[in-house]
PDB file of C-alpha atoms in Angstrom:
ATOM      1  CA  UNK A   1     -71.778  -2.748  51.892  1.00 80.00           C
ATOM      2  CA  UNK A   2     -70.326  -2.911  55.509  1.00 83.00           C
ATOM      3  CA  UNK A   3     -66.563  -2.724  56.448  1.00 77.00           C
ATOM      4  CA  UNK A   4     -64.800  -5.636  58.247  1.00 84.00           C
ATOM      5  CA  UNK A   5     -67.550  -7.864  60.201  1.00 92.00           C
ATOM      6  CA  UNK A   6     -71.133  -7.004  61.065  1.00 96.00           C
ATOM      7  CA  UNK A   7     -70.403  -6.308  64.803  1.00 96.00           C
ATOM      8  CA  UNK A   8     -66.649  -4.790  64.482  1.00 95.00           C
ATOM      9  CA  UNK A   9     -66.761  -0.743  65.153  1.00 93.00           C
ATOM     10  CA  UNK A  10     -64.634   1.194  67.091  1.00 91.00           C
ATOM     11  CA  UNK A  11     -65.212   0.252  71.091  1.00 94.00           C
ATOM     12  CA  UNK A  12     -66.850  -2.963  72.826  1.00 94.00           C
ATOM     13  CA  UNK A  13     -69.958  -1.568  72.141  1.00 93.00           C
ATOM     14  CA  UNK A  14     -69.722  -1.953  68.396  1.00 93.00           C
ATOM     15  CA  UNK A  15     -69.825   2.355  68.033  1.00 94.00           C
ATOM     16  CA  UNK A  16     -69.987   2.660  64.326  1.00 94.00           C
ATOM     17  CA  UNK A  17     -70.405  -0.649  63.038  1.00 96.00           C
ATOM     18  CA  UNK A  18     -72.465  -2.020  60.119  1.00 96.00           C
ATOM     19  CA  UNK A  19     -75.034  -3.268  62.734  1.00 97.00           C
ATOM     20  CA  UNK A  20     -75.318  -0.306  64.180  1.00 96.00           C
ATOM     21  CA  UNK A  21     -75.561   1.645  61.035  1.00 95.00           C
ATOM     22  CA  UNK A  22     -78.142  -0.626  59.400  1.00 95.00           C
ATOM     23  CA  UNK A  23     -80.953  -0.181  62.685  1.00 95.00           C
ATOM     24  CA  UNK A  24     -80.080   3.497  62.508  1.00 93.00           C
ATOM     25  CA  UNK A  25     -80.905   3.227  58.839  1.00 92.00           C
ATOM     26  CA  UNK A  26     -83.796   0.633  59.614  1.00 93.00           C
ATOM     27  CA  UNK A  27     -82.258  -1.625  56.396  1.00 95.00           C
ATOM     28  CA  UNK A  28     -82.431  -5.181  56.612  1.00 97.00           C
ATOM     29  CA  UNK A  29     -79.289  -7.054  56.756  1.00 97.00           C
ATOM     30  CA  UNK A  30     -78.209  -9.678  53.970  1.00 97.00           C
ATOM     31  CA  UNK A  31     -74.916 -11.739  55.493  1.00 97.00           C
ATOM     32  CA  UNK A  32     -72.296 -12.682  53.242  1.00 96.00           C
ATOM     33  CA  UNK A  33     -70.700 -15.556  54.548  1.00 96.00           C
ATOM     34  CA  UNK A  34     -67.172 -17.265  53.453  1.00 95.00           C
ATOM     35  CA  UNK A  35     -68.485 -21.028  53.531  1.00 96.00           C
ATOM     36  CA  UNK A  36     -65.209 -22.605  52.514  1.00 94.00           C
ATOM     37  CA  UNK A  37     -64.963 -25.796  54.605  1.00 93.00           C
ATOM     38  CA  UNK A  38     -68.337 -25.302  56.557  1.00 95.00           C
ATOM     39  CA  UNK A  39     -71.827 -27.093  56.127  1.00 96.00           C
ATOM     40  CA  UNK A  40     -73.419 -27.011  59.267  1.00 96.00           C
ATOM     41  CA  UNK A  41     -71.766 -24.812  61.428  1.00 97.00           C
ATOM     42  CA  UNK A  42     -72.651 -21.821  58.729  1.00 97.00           C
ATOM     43  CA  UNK A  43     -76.391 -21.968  60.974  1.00 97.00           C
ATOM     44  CA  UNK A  44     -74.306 -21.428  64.211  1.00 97.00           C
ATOM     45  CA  UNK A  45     -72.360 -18.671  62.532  1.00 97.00           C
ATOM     46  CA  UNK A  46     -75.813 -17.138  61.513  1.00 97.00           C
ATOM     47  CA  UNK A  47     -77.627 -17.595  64.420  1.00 97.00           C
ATOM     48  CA  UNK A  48     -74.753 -16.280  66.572  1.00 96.00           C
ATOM     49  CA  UNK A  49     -75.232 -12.920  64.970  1.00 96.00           C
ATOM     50  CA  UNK A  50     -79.145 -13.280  65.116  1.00 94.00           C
ATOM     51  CA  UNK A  51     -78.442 -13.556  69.044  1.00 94.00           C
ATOM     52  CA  UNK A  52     -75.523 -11.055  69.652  1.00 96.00           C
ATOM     53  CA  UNK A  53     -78.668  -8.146  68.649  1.00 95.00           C
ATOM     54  CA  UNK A  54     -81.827  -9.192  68.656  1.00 93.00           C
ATOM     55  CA  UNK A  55     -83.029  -5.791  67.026  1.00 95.00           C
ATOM     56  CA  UNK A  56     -80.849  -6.433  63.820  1.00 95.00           C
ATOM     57  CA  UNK A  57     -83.178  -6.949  60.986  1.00 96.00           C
ATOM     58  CA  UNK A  58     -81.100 -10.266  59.528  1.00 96.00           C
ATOM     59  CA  UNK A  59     -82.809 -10.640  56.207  1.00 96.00           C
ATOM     60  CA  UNK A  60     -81.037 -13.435  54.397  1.00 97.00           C
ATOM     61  CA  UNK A  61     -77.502 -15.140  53.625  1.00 98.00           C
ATOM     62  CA  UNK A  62     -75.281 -15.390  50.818  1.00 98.00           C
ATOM     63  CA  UNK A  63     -72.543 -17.721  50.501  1.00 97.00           C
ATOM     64  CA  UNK A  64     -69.107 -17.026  49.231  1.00 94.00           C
ATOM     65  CA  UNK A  65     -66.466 -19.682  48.211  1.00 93.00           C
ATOM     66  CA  UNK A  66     -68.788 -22.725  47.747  1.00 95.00           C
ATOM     67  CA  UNK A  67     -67.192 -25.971  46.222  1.00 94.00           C
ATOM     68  CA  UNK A  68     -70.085 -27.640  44.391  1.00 94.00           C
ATOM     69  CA  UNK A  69     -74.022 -27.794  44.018  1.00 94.00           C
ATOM     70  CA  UNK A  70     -74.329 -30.603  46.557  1.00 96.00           C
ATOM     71  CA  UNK A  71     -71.860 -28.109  49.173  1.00 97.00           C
ATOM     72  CA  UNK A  72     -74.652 -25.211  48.661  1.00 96.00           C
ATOM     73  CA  UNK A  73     -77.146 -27.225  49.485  1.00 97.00           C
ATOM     74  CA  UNK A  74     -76.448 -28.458  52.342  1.00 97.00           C
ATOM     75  CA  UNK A  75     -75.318 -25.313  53.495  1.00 97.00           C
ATOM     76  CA  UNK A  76     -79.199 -23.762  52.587  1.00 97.00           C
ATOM     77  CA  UNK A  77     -80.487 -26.800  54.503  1.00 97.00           C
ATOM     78  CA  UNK A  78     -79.035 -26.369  57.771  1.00 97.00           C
ATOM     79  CA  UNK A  79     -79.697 -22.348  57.589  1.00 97.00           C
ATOM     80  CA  UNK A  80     -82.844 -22.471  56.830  1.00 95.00           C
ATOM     81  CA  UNK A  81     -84.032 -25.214  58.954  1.00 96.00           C
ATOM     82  CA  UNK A  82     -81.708 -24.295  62.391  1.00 96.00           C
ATOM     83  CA  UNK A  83     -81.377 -20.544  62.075  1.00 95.00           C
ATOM     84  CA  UNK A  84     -84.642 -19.939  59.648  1.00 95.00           C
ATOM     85  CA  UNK A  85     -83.104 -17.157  57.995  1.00 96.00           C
ATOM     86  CA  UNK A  86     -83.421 -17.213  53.979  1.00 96.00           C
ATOM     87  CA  UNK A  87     -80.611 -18.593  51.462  1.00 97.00           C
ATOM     88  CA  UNK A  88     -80.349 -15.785  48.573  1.00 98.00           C
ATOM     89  CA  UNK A  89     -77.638 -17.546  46.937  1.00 97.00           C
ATOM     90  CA  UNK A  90     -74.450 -18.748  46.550  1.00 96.00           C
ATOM     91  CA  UNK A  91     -71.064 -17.514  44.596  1.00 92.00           C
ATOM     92  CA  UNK A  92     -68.832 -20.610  43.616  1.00 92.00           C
ATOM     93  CA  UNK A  93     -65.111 -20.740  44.611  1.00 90.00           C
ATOM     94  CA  UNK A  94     -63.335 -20.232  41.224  1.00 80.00           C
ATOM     95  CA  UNK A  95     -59.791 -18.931  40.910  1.00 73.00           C
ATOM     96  CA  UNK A  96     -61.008 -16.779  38.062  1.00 68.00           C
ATOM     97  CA  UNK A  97     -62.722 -14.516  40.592  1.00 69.00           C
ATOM     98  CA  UNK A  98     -60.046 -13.492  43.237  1.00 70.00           C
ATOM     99  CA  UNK A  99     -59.448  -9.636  43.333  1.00 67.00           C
ATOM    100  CA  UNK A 100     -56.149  -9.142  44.596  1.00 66.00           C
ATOM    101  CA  UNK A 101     -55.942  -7.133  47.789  1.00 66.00           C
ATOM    102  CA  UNK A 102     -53.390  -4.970  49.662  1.00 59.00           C
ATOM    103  CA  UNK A 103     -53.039  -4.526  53.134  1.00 58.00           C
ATOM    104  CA  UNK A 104     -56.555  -2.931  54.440  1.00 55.00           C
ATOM    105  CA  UNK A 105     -57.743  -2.843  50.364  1.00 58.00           C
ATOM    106  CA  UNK A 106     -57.864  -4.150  47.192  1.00 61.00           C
ATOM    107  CA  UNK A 107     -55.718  -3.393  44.645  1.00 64.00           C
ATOM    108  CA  UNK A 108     -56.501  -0.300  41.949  1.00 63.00           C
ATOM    109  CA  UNK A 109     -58.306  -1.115  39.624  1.00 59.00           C
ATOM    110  CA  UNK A 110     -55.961   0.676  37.128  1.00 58.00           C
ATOM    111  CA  UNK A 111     -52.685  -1.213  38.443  1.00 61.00           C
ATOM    112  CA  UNK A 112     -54.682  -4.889  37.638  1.00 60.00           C
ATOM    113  CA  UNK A 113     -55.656  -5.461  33.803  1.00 67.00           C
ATOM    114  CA  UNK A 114     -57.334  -8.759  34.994  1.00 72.00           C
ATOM    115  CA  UNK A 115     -59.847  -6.916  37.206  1.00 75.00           C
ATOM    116  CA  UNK A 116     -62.646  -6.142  34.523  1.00 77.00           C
ATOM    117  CA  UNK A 117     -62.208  -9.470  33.076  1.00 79.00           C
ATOM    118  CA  UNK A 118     -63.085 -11.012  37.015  1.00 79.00           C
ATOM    119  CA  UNK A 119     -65.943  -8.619  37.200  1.00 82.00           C
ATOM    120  CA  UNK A 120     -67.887  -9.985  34.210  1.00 85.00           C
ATOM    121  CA  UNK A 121     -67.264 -13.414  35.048  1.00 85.00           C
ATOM    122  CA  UNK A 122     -68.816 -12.706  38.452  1.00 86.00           C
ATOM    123  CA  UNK A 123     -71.593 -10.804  37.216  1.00 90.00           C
ATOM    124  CA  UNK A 124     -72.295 -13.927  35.158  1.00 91.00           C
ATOM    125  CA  UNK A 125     -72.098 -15.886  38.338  1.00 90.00           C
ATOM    126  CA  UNK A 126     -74.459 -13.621  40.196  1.00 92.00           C
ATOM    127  CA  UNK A 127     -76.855 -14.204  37.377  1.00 94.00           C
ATOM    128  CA  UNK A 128     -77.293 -17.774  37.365  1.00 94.00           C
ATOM    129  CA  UNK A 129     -76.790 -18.306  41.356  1.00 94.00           C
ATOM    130  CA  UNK A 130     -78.104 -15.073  43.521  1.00 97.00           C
ATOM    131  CA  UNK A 131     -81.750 -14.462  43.815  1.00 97.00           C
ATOM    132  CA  UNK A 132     -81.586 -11.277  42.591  1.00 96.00           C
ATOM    133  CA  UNK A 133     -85.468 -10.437  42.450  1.00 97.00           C
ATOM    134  CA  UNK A 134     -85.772 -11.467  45.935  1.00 97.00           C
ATOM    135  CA  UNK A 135     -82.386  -9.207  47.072  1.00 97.00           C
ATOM    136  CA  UNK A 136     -84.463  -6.367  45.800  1.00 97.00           C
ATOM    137  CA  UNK A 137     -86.840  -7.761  47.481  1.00 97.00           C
ATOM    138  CA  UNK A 138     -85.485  -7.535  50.691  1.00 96.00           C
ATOM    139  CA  UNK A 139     -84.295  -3.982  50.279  1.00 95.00           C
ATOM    140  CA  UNK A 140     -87.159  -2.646  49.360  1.00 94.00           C
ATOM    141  CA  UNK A 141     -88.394  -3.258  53.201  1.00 92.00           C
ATOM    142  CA  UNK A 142     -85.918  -0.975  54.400  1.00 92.00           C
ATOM    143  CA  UNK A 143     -88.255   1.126  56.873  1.00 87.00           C
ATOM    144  CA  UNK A 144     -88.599   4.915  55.686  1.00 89.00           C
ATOM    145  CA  UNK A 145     -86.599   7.683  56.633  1.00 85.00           C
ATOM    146  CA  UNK A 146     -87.468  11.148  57.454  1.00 82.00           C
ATOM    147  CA  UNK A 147     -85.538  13.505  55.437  1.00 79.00           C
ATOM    148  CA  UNK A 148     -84.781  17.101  56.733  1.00 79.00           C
ATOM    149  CA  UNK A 149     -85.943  19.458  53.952  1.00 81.00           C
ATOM    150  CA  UNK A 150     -82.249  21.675  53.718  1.00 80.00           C
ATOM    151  CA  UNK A 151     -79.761  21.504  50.830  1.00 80.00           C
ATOM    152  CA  UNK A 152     -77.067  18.838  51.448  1.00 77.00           C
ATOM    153  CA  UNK A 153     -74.295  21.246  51.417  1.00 78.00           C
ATOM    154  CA  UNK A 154     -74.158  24.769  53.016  1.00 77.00           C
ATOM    155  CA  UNK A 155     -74.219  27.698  50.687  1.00 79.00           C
ATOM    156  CA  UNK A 156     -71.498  29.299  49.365  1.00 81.00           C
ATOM    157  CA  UNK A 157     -68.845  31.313  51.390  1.00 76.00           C
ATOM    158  CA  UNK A 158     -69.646  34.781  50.034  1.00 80.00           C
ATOM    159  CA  UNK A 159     -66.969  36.280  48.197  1.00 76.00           C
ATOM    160  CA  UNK A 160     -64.383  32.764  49.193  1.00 72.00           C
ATOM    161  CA  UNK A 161     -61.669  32.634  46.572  1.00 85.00           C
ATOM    162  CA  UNK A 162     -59.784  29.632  47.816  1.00 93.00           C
ATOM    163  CA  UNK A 163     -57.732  27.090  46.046  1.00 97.00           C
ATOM    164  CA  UNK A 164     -57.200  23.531  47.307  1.00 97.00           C
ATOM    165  CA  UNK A 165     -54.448  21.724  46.015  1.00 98.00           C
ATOM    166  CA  UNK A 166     -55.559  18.240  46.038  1.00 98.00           C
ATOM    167  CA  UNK A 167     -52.978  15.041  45.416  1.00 97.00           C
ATOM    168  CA  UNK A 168     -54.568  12.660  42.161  1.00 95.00           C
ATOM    169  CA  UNK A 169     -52.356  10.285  41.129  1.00 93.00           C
ATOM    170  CA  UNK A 170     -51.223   6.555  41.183  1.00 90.00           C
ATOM    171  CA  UNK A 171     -49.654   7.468  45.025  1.00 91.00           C
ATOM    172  CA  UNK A 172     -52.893   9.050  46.189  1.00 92.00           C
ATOM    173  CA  UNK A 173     -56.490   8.024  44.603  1.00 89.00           C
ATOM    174  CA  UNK A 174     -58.532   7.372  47.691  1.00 88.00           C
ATOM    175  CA  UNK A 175     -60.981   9.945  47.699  1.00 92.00           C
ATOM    176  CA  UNK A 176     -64.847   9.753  48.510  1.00 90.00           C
ATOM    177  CA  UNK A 177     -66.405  12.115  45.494  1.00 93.00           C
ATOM    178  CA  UNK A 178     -68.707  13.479  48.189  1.00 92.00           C
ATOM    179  CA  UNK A 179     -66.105  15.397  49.827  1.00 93.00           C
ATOM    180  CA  UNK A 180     -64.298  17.000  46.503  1.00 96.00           C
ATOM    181  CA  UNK A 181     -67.859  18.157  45.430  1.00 93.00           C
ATOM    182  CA  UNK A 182     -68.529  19.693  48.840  1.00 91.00           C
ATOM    183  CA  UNK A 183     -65.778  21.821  48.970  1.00 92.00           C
ATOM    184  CA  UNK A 184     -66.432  22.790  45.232  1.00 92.00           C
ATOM    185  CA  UNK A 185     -70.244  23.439  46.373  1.00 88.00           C
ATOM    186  CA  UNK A 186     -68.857  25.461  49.485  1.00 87.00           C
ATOM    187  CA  UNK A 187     -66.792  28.010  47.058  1.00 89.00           C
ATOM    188  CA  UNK A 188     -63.788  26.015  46.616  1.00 93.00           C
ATOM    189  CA  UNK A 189     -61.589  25.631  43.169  1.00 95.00           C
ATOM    190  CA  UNK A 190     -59.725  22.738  43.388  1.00 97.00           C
ATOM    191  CA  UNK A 191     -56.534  22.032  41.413  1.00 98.00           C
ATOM    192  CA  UNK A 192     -55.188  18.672  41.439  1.00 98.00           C
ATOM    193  CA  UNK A 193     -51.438  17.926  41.281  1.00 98.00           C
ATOM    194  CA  UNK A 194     -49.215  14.764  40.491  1.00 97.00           C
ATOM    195  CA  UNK A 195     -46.887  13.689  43.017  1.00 96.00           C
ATOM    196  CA  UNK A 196     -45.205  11.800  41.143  1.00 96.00           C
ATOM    197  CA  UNK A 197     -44.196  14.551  38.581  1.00 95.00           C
ATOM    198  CA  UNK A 198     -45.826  17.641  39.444  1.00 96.00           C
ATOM    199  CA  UNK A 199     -44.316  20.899  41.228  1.00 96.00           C
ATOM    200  CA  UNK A 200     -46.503  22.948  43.652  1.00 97.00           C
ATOM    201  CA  UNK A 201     -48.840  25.239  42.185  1.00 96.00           C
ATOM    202  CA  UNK A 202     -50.029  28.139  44.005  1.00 96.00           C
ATOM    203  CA  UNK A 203     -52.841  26.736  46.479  1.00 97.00           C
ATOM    204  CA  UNK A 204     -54.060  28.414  50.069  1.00 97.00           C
ATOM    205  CA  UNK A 205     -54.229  24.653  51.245  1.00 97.00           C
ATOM    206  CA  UNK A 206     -53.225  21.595  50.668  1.00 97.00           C
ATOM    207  CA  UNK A 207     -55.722  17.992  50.276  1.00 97.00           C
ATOM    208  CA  UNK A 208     -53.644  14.913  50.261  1.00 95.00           C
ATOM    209  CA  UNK A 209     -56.097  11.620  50.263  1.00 93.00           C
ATOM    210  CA  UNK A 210     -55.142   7.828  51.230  1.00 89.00           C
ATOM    211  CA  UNK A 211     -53.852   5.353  48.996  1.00 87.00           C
ATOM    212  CA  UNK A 212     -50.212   3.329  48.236  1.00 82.00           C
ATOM    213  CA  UNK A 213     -47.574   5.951  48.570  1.00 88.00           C
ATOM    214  CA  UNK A 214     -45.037   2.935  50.228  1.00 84.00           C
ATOM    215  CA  UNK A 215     -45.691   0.810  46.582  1.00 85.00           C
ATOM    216  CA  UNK A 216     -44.194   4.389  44.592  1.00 90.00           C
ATOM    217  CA  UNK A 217     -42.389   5.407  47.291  1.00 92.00           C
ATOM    218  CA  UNK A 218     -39.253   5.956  44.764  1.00 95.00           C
ATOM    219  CA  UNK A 219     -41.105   8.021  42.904  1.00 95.00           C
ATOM    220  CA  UNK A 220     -42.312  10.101  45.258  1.00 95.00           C
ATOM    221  CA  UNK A 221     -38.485  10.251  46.515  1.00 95.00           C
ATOM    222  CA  UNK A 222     -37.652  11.534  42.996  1.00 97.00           C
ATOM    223  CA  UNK A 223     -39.845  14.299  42.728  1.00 97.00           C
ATOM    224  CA  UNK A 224     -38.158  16.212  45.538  1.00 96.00           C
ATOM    225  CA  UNK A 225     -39.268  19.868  44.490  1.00 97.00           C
ATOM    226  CA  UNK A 226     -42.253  18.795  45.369  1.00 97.00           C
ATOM    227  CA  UNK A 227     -41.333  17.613  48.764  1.00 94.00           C
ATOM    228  CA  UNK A 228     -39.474  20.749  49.143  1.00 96.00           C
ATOM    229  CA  UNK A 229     -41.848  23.450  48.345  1.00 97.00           C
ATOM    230  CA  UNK A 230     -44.596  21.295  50.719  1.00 96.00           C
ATOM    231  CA  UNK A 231     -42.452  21.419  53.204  1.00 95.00           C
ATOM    232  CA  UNK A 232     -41.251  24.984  53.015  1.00 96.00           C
ATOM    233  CA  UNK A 233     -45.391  25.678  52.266  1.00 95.00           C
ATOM    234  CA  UNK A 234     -46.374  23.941  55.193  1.00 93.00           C
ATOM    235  CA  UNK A 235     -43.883  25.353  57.902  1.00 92.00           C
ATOM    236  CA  UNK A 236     -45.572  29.178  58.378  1.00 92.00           C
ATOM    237  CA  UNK A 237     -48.595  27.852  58.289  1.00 92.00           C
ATOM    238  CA  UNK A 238     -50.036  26.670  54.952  1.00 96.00           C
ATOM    239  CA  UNK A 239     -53.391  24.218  55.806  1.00 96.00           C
ATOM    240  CA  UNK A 240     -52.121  20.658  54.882  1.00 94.00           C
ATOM    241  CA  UNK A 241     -54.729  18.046  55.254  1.00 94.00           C
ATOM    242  CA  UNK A 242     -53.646  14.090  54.702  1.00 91.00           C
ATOM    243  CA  UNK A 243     -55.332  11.085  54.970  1.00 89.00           C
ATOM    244  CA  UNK A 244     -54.562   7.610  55.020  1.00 80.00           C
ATOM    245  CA  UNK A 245     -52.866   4.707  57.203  1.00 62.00           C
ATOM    246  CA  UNK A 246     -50.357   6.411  59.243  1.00 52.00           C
ATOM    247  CA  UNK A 247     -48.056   6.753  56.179  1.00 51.00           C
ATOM    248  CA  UNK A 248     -48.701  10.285  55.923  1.00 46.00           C
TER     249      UNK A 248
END
């Protein structure tokens, strides 16, 4: 799944986008495509991409947000006869389906008790209205890549005894798994602390991941031994590494 639109990285050039990404990768591209209020002009929208790089593998389109059967297919029409690029479905607008977001994100799934309850129903969806065989389909001609035989972390610092204090808690839970397990892998013991109600432990450096801190911001205020010891950690020197929006 690609961030933001196909085309959007970080300079003019598109450096680090999901286009980019995808023809290092050699994976074809599926489009998913908000359709509310288009018919026709969904083929521009399609062939506009197919023309802004014409060595993007564009594999198919999905449509999002679709009012009724006779609104999907004219929308499949006009694809696949202007741009010739394969319809793999269509997802229905429903209300029952919206996943709240926030900001640059969606909301947690533990703050929303509605959010398992959405997922079902659009797993249901997907059933009856993506061609799911022919998805697979399409992935499986993703071209083959050429592995470097090495472990996927380093080895081991010898004789590293380091603790990370890492943030987990309703504040901070943005964290890719990937980079926990490969500071575990590299010698690490992590030790994960509260914000919200925790004191400092003792840690030779500190981990603080993204997330909502301005939503429990008063909670956060509250805990101010923990703010305290942080600060007077960080000041000679302790490591403190944050992530996140600028809030940090």
């Amino acid at each position: 799944e690609g961030a933001m639109g196909l085309f959007d990285g970080v300079d003019l050039a598109g450096s680090g986008s999901t286009a980019q990404l995808a023809k290092i990768l050699g994976a074809p591209v599926v489009l998913v495509i908000n359709a509310a209020r288009m018919t026709r002009s969904a083929a521009a929208v399609v062939l506009g991409c197919r023309q802004m790089d014409g060595d993007l593998n564009l594999a198919g389109v999905i449509f999002n947000n679709v009012a009724r059967p006779r609104h999907a297919d004219m929308l499949r029409r006009a694809v696949e006869h202007y741009a010739g690029v394969r319809v793999l479905g269509t997802i229905p607008k429903k209300r029952a389906f919206d996943i709240p977001d926030r900001h640059l994100g969606l909301v947690p799934a533990g703050e929303d008790e509605r959010l398992h309850a959405a997922l079902d129903a659009l797993a249901a969806e997907a059933e009856r209205n993506l061609d799911l065989d022919g998805i697979l389909a399409v992935a499986a001609r993703a071209s083959p890549l050429a592995v470097p035989d090495r472990p996927l972390y380093p080895p081991p610092v010898p004789g590293a005894c380091v603790t990370i204090g890492v943030f987990r808690d309703r504040a901070f839970s943005f964290y890719y798994p990937e980079n926990l397990e490969a500071l575990e892998a590299a010698g690490a013991r992590l030790r994960y602390i509260d914000a919200l109600g925790d004191g400092l432990p003792p840690v030779d450096a500190l981990y603080i991941g993204g997330g909502f801190p301005e939503v429990l911001a008063a909670g956060l205020e509250a805990n101010r031994p923990l703010r305290d010891a942080v600060r007077r950690a960080g000041a000679p020197g302790l490591p403190v590494y944050a992530e996140g929006g600028g809030l940090l």
